[in-house]
Amino acid sequence: MARTALLNVMVQAAIKAGRSLVRDFGEVENLQVSRKGPGDFVSAADRRAEEIVRGDLMKARPTFGLVMEESGEVEGTDGQHRWHIDPLDGTTNFLHGIPIFATSIALERAGEIVAGVIYNPVMDELYTAERGRGAFLNDRRLRVAGRTDLPDMVFATGLPFIGKGDHGRTLRELRYIMPEVAGIRRAGAAALDLAWTASGRLDGYWERDLNSWDIAAGLLMVKEAGGFVSDLSGKNKMLDSGDVVAGNEDAHKHLLKLLKNAEAPSQA
C-alpha cells in the first residue's frame, strides 16, 4: 500500500509512541504490589507517549492545531487542519496489566476526518485509513463483516464505571440487545473496538460519551472498510455528541433500532 507523506508521519509517530508504551507496560506488573499503586507511573507513560506523538506531528506540520487527551486543545495558525491524539487508549487496561490498548491519531481537514492511524503495540497491529483510499491492517485491505442476521452477530460496547455515565440506561440497552445476538464484548479501548469493527472481527459497536480523540481515527476506518457510522440518532454528529454506532449496513441498522427501543421500551 502506497501511503501519503502525511500518513507516513502519523504511522511513524504512532509506532514510536507504541514502543514507548510497551517498555513502560513491562513495568506495570511490578508496580501492582506497591501500596501507592501504578497510577502515577501510568500517567507518566501516557504523557511520554503524547509528547512523542506531538513532537513528531509538530515537526512535520507546525501550523496544524491539536486536540489531545492529556494536554487539551492547541489552536493552529493553519485554521483548516487539526490532529486528534489519544496516546494511550485503554488506560485502565494498561494500569491493570491487560494487554489491550492503542495509540490513536486522526487528521481533520475543514471539519472532515481525512486520515487515521490506530496502533496496537502488543499485537503489533497497525491500522491505517485515508479518505477515499481504503482501510488497512498491516497493509492488508480491510472490509467490514458480511454477516446480515442479528443472531449471528457479535457487538462491542463500553460500560460506564464509578462516577461516569448512565448505568441504568446501559443496563436497559444490554437487556434489549443481549437476547438478540451471538455475543457482546467490552474490550476497554474505543479505538480498537472501531478498528476491530472495520476488520470484521466485530459486526458492530456502540458507545456514548466519548471524546473526539477516542473515535476520530476509528470512524474513518469503518467508513473506508465499507461500513456505516452515525450517532445514536442516525446523524453524522459523532465528534460533537460523543455517541457512536458503527458496523456493516445491517448491523448498523439493527443496532439503531434496538437502541431506540431501549430508550422508549413502552413503545417497543
Short mmCIF file of C-alpha atoms in Angstrom, two decimals:
data_model
loop_
_atom_site.label_atom_id
_atom_site.label_comp_id
_atom_site.label_asym_id
_atom_site.label_seq_id
_atom_site.Cartn_x
_atom_site.Cartn_y
_atom_site.Cartn_z
CA MET A 1 0.00 0.00 0.00
CA ALA A 2 1.40 3.39 -1.01
CA ARG A 3 0.91 5.89 1.82
CA THR A 4 0.85 9.64 1.50
CA ALA A 5 3.58 11.65 3.21
CA LEU A 6 1.21 12.80 5.96
CA LEU A 7 0.03 9.28 6.71
CA ASN A 8 3.65 8.15 6.92
CA VAL A 9 4.30 10.84 9.53
CA MET A 10 1.30 9.62 11.53
CA VAL A 11 2.37 5.98 11.27
CA GLN A 12 5.90 6.68 12.46
CA ALA A 13 4.64 8.76 15.39
CA ALA A 14 2.18 6.06 16.45
CA ILE A 15 4.76 3.28 16.24
CA LYS A 16 7.32 5.29 18.21
CA ALA A 17 4.75 6.07 20.92
CA GLY A 18 3.59 2.46 20.97
CA ARG A 19 7.11 1.19 21.56
CA SER A 20 7.47 3.59 24.46
CA LEU A 21 4.22 2.30 25.93
CA VAL A 22 5.31 -1.33 25.59
CA ARG A 23 8.52 -0.59 27.50
CA ASP A 24 6.52 1.06 30.28
CA PHE A 25 3.91 -1.72 30.19
CA GLY A 26 6.63 -4.16 31.18
CA GLU A 27 7.00 -2.32 34.49
CA VAL A 28 3.30 -2.22 35.39
CA GLU A 29 3.14 -5.72 36.85
CA ASN A 30 5.94 -4.90 39.28
CA LEU A 31 4.17 -1.72 40.35
CA GLN A 32 0.96 -3.60 41.18
CA VAL A 33 2.45 -4.71 44.50
CA SER A 34 3.23 -1.19 45.69
CA ARG A 35 0.96 0.46 48.21
CA LYS A 36 0.54 3.58 46.12
CA GLY A 37 -0.26 1.57 43.00
CA PRO A 38 0.79 2.22 39.43
CA GLY A 39 -1.49 5.20 38.73
CA ASP A 40 1.22 7.87 38.75
CA PHE A 41 3.50 5.71 36.63
CA VAL A 42 0.79 5.13 34.02
CA SER A 43 0.02 8.84 33.87
CA ALA A 44 3.70 9.47 33.17
CA ALA A 45 3.71 6.79 30.45
CA ASP A 46 0.64 8.41 28.89
CA ARG A 47 2.31 11.84 28.88
CA ARG A 48 5.54 10.46 27.43
CA ALA A 49 3.64 8.84 24.56
CA GLU A 50 1.72 12.05 23.89
CA GLU A 51 4.94 14.08 23.83
CA ILE A 52 6.39 11.68 21.26
CA VAL A 53 3.35 11.95 19.00
CA ARG A 54 3.02 15.70 19.42
CA GLY A 55 6.72 16.28 18.72
CA ASP A 56 6.71 14.26 15.50
CA LEU A 57 3.50 15.81 14.20
CA MET A 58 4.50 19.35 15.06
CA LYS A 59 7.86 18.87 13.39
CA ALA A 60 6.15 17.76 10.19
CA ARG A 61 3.27 20.26 10.23
CA PRO A 62 3.93 23.07 12.75
CA THR A 63 0.89 25.11 11.67
CA PHE A 64 -1.71 22.41 12.39
CA GLY A 65 -3.86 22.51 15.53
CA LEU A 66 -4.03 19.69 18.05
CA VAL A 67 -6.76 18.13 20.19
CA MET A 68 -5.14 15.92 22.82
CA GLU A 69 -6.34 13.81 25.73
CA GLU A 70 -3.63 14.92 28.14
CA SER A 71 -2.77 18.47 27.04
CA GLY A 72 -6.10 19.69 25.73
CA GLU A 73 -6.54 21.76 22.57
CA VAL A 74 -3.89 23.86 20.87
CA GLU A 75 -5.07 26.13 18.06
CA GLY A 76 -3.01 26.12 14.89
CA THR A 77 -2.28 29.02 12.60
CA ASP A 78 -3.39 26.90 9.65
CA GLY A 79 -7.09 27.15 10.53
CA GLN A 80 -8.08 24.11 8.45
CA HIS A 81 -6.23 21.18 9.99
CA ARG A 82 -6.29 19.57 13.44
CA TRP A 83 -4.72 16.41 14.83
CA HIS A 84 -6.82 14.35 17.27
CA ILE A 85 -4.43 12.41 19.51
CA ASP A 86 -5.05 9.67 22.06
CA PRO A 87 -1.61 8.46 23.11
CA LEU A 88 -2.98 5.65 25.28
CA ASP A 89 -6.49 4.43 24.58
CA GLY A 90 -7.24 1.75 27.15
CA THR A 91 -5.57 3.36 30.15
CA THR A 92 -7.40 1.20 32.69
CA ASN A 93 -6.33 -1.95 30.83
CA PHE A 94 -2.75 -0.68 30.82
CA LEU A 95 -2.87 0.10 34.53
CA HIS A 96 -4.07 -3.43 35.35
CA GLY A 97 -1.60 -5.19 33.09
CA ILE A 98 -4.24 -6.13 30.49
CA PRO A 99 -2.56 -6.06 27.06
CA ILE A 100 -5.34 -4.33 25.14
CA PHE A 101 -4.50 -0.69 24.41
CA ALA A 102 -3.54 1.50 21.46
CA THR A 103 -2.26 4.82 20.22
CA SER A 104 -4.76 6.65 18.01
CA ILE A 105 -4.09 9.62 15.70
CA ALA A 106 -6.52 11.27 13.29
CA LEU A 107 -6.20 14.23 10.93
CA GLU A 108 -9.15 16.57 10.50
CA ARG A 109 -9.29 18.85 7.46
CA ALA A 110 -12.00 21.52 7.21
CA GLY A 111 -14.24 19.59 9.59
CA GLU A 112 -13.75 16.17 7.98
CA ILE A 113 -11.53 13.31 9.19
CA VAL A 114 -9.26 12.50 6.25
CA ALA A 115 -6.63 10.17 7.74
CA GLY A 116 -6.34 7.88 10.75
CA VAL A 117 -3.87 5.55 12.43
CA ILE A 118 -4.51 3.12 15.29
CA TYR A 119 -1.54 1.10 16.55
CA ASN A 120 -1.87 -1.82 18.94
CA PRO A 121 1.76 -2.27 20.00
CA VAL A 122 1.36 -5.50 21.98
CA MET A 123 -0.02 -7.34 18.93
CA ASP A 124 1.98 -5.17 16.50
CA GLU A 125 -1.20 -4.40 14.56
CA LEU A 126 -1.15 -1.17 12.58
CA TYR A 127 -4.50 0.08 11.28
CA THR A 128 -4.44 2.90 8.73
CA ALA A 129 -7.02 4.71 6.65
CA GLU A 130 -7.21 7.68 4.33
CA ARG A 131 -10.40 9.12 2.92
CA GLY A 132 -11.15 7.57 -0.45
CA ARG A 133 -8.13 5.24 -0.29
CA GLY A 134 -9.40 2.41 1.91
CA ALA A 135 -8.53 0.98 5.32
CA PHE A 136 -5.72 -1.45 6.03
CA LEU A 137 -4.30 -3.69 8.76
CA ASN A 138 -0.54 -4.09 8.32
CA ASP A 139 -1.06 -3.31 4.58
CA ARG A 140 -3.90 -5.83 4.19
CA ARG A 141 -7.11 -4.28 2.89
CA LEU A 142 -9.96 -4.29 5.41
CA ARG A 143 -13.64 -4.99 4.89
CA VAL A 144 -16.40 -4.98 7.49
CA ALA A 145 -18.04 -8.31 8.34
CA GLY A 146 -20.54 -9.69 5.85
CA ARG A 147 -22.99 -11.16 8.34
CA THR A 148 -26.56 -9.97 7.91
CA ASP A 149 -28.57 -11.86 10.54
CA LEU A 150 -28.70 -10.41 14.05
CA PRO A 151 -28.42 -13.80 15.86
CA ASP A 152 -25.04 -14.37 14.15
CA MET A 153 -23.57 -11.01 15.14
CA VAL A 154 -21.13 -10.04 17.88
CA PHE A 155 -21.26 -6.43 19.07
CA ALA A 156 -18.94 -4.42 21.29
CA THR A 157 -19.71 -1.56 23.64
CA GLY A 158 -18.28 0.38 26.54
CA LEU A 159 -19.57 0.16 30.09
CA PRO A 160 -19.79 3.11 32.49
CA PHE A 161 -17.84 2.93 35.71
CA ILE A 162 -17.88 4.68 39.07
CA GLY A 163 -18.90 8.29 38.68
CA LYS A 164 -19.23 8.01 34.89
CA GLY A 165 -22.20 7.53 32.58
CA ASP A 166 -25.80 6.42 32.98
CA HIS A 167 -25.65 2.94 34.48
CA GLY A 168 -29.40 2.35 34.31
CA ARG A 169 -29.60 3.24 30.63
CA THR A 170 -26.65 0.97 29.85
CA LEU A 171 -28.30 -1.97 31.62
CA ARG A 172 -31.54 -1.28 29.72
CA GLU A 173 -29.67 -1.26 26.39
CA LEU A 174 -27.93 -4.52 27.24
CA ARG A 175 -31.25 -6.07 28.26
CA TYR A 176 -32.67 -5.28 24.81
CA ILE A 177 -29.63 -6.31 22.78
CA MET A 178 -28.22 -9.39 24.57
CA PRO A 179 -31.15 -11.74 23.79
CA GLU A 180 -30.91 -10.90 20.09
CA VAL A 181 -27.21 -11.50 19.33
CA ALA A 182 -24.42 -14.09 19.46
CA GLY A 183 -22.47 -12.06 21.99
CA ILE A 184 -21.38 -8.70 23.37
CA ARG A 185 -17.78 -7.77 24.10
CA ARG A 186 -16.24 -4.99 26.20
CA ALA A 187 -12.54 -4.61 25.38
CA GLY A 188 -11.97 -1.27 27.10
CA ALA A 189 -10.47 0.67 24.18
CA ALA A 190 -12.85 2.52 21.84
CA ALA A 191 -10.24 2.95 19.11
CA LEU A 192 -9.67 -0.80 18.95
CA ASP A 193 -13.41 -1.54 19.04
CA LEU A 194 -13.76 0.56 15.89
CA ALA A 195 -10.65 -0.94 14.29
CA TRP A 196 -11.95 -4.44 15.00
CA THR A 197 -15.32 -3.47 13.51
CA ALA A 198 -13.53 -2.25 10.38
CA SER A 199 -11.59 -5.53 10.20
CA GLY A 200 -14.73 -7.70 10.55
CA ARG A 201 -13.77 -9.19 13.91
CA LEU A 202 -16.79 -7.40 15.35
CA ASP A 203 -20.06 -6.91 13.48
CA GLY A 204 -20.89 -3.65 15.22
CA TYR A 205 -20.14 -1.30 18.06
CA TRP A 206 -21.93 1.38 20.05
CA GLU A 207 -20.92 3.66 22.89
CA ARG A 208 -21.82 7.02 24.44
CA ASP A 209 -19.97 9.95 25.99
CA LEU A 210 -16.70 9.60 24.10
CA ASN A 211 -14.17 12.25 23.10
CA SER A 212 -13.02 13.06 19.58
CA TRP A 213 -9.57 11.55 20.18
CA ASP A 214 -11.22 8.25 21.18
CA ILE A 215 -13.09 7.74 17.93
CA ALA A 216 -11.90 10.06 15.15
CA ALA A 217 -9.45 7.63 13.55
CA GLY A 218 -11.71 4.62 14.06
CA LEU A 219 -14.73 6.25 12.45
CA LEU A 220 -12.75 6.72 9.25
CA MET A 221 -11.51 3.12 9.45
CA VAL A 222 -15.06 1.77 9.47
CA LYS A 223 -16.19 4.02 6.62
CA GLU A 224 -13.20 3.14 4.47
CA ALA A 225 -13.79 -0.56 5.16
CA GLY A 226 -17.29 -0.25 3.70
CA GLY A 227 -19.15 0.21 6.97
CA PHE A 228 -21.63 2.72 8.34
CA VAL A 229 -21.13 5.11 11.26
CA SER A 230 -23.50 7.58 12.90
CA ASP A 231 -24.50 8.97 16.25
CA LEU A 232 -27.37 7.33 18.12
CA SER A 233 -29.93 9.40 16.23
CA GLY A 234 -28.55 8.23 12.90
CA LYS A 235 -26.86 11.54 12.11
CA ASN A 236 -23.26 12.44 11.32
CA LYS A 237 -22.56 14.26 14.60
CA MET A 238 -20.35 11.72 16.35
CA LEU A 239 -17.45 14.07 17.14
CA ASP A 240 -19.85 16.63 18.61
CA SER A 241 -22.14 14.27 20.53
CA GLY A 242 -19.54 11.70 21.59
CA ASP A 243 -22.01 8.95 20.72
CA VAL A 244 -21.33 6.36 18.03
CA VAL A 245 -22.99 3.41 16.32
CA ALA A 246 -20.88 1.53 13.78
CA GLY A 247 -20.99 -1.65 11.74
CA ASN A 248 -21.85 -3.07 8.37
CA GLU A 249 -25.12 -1.83 6.86
CA ASP A 250 -27.28 -4.47 8.53
CA ALA A 251 -25.55 -4.34 11.91
CA HIS A 252 -25.78 -0.55 11.96
CA LYS A 253 -29.49 -0.67 11.14
CA HIS A 254 -30.21 -3.36 13.75
CA LEU A 255 -28.27 -1.52 16.45
CA LEU A 256 -30.02 1.79 15.85
CA LYS A 257 -33.41 0.10 16.09
CA LEU A 258 -32.56 -1.82 19.26
CA LEU A 259 -31.13 1.27 20.94
CA LYS A 260 -34.22 3.28 20.02
CA ASN A 261 -36.44 0.59 21.53
CA ALA A 262 -34.34 0.61 24.70
CA GLU A 263 -34.85 4.37 25.01
CA ALA A 264 -38.63 4.01 24.85
CA PRO A 265 -39.41 0.45 25.98
CA SER A 266 -43.13 1.13 26.41
CA GLN A 267 -43.37 1.86 22.67
CA ALA A 268 -41.23 -1.08 21.53
#
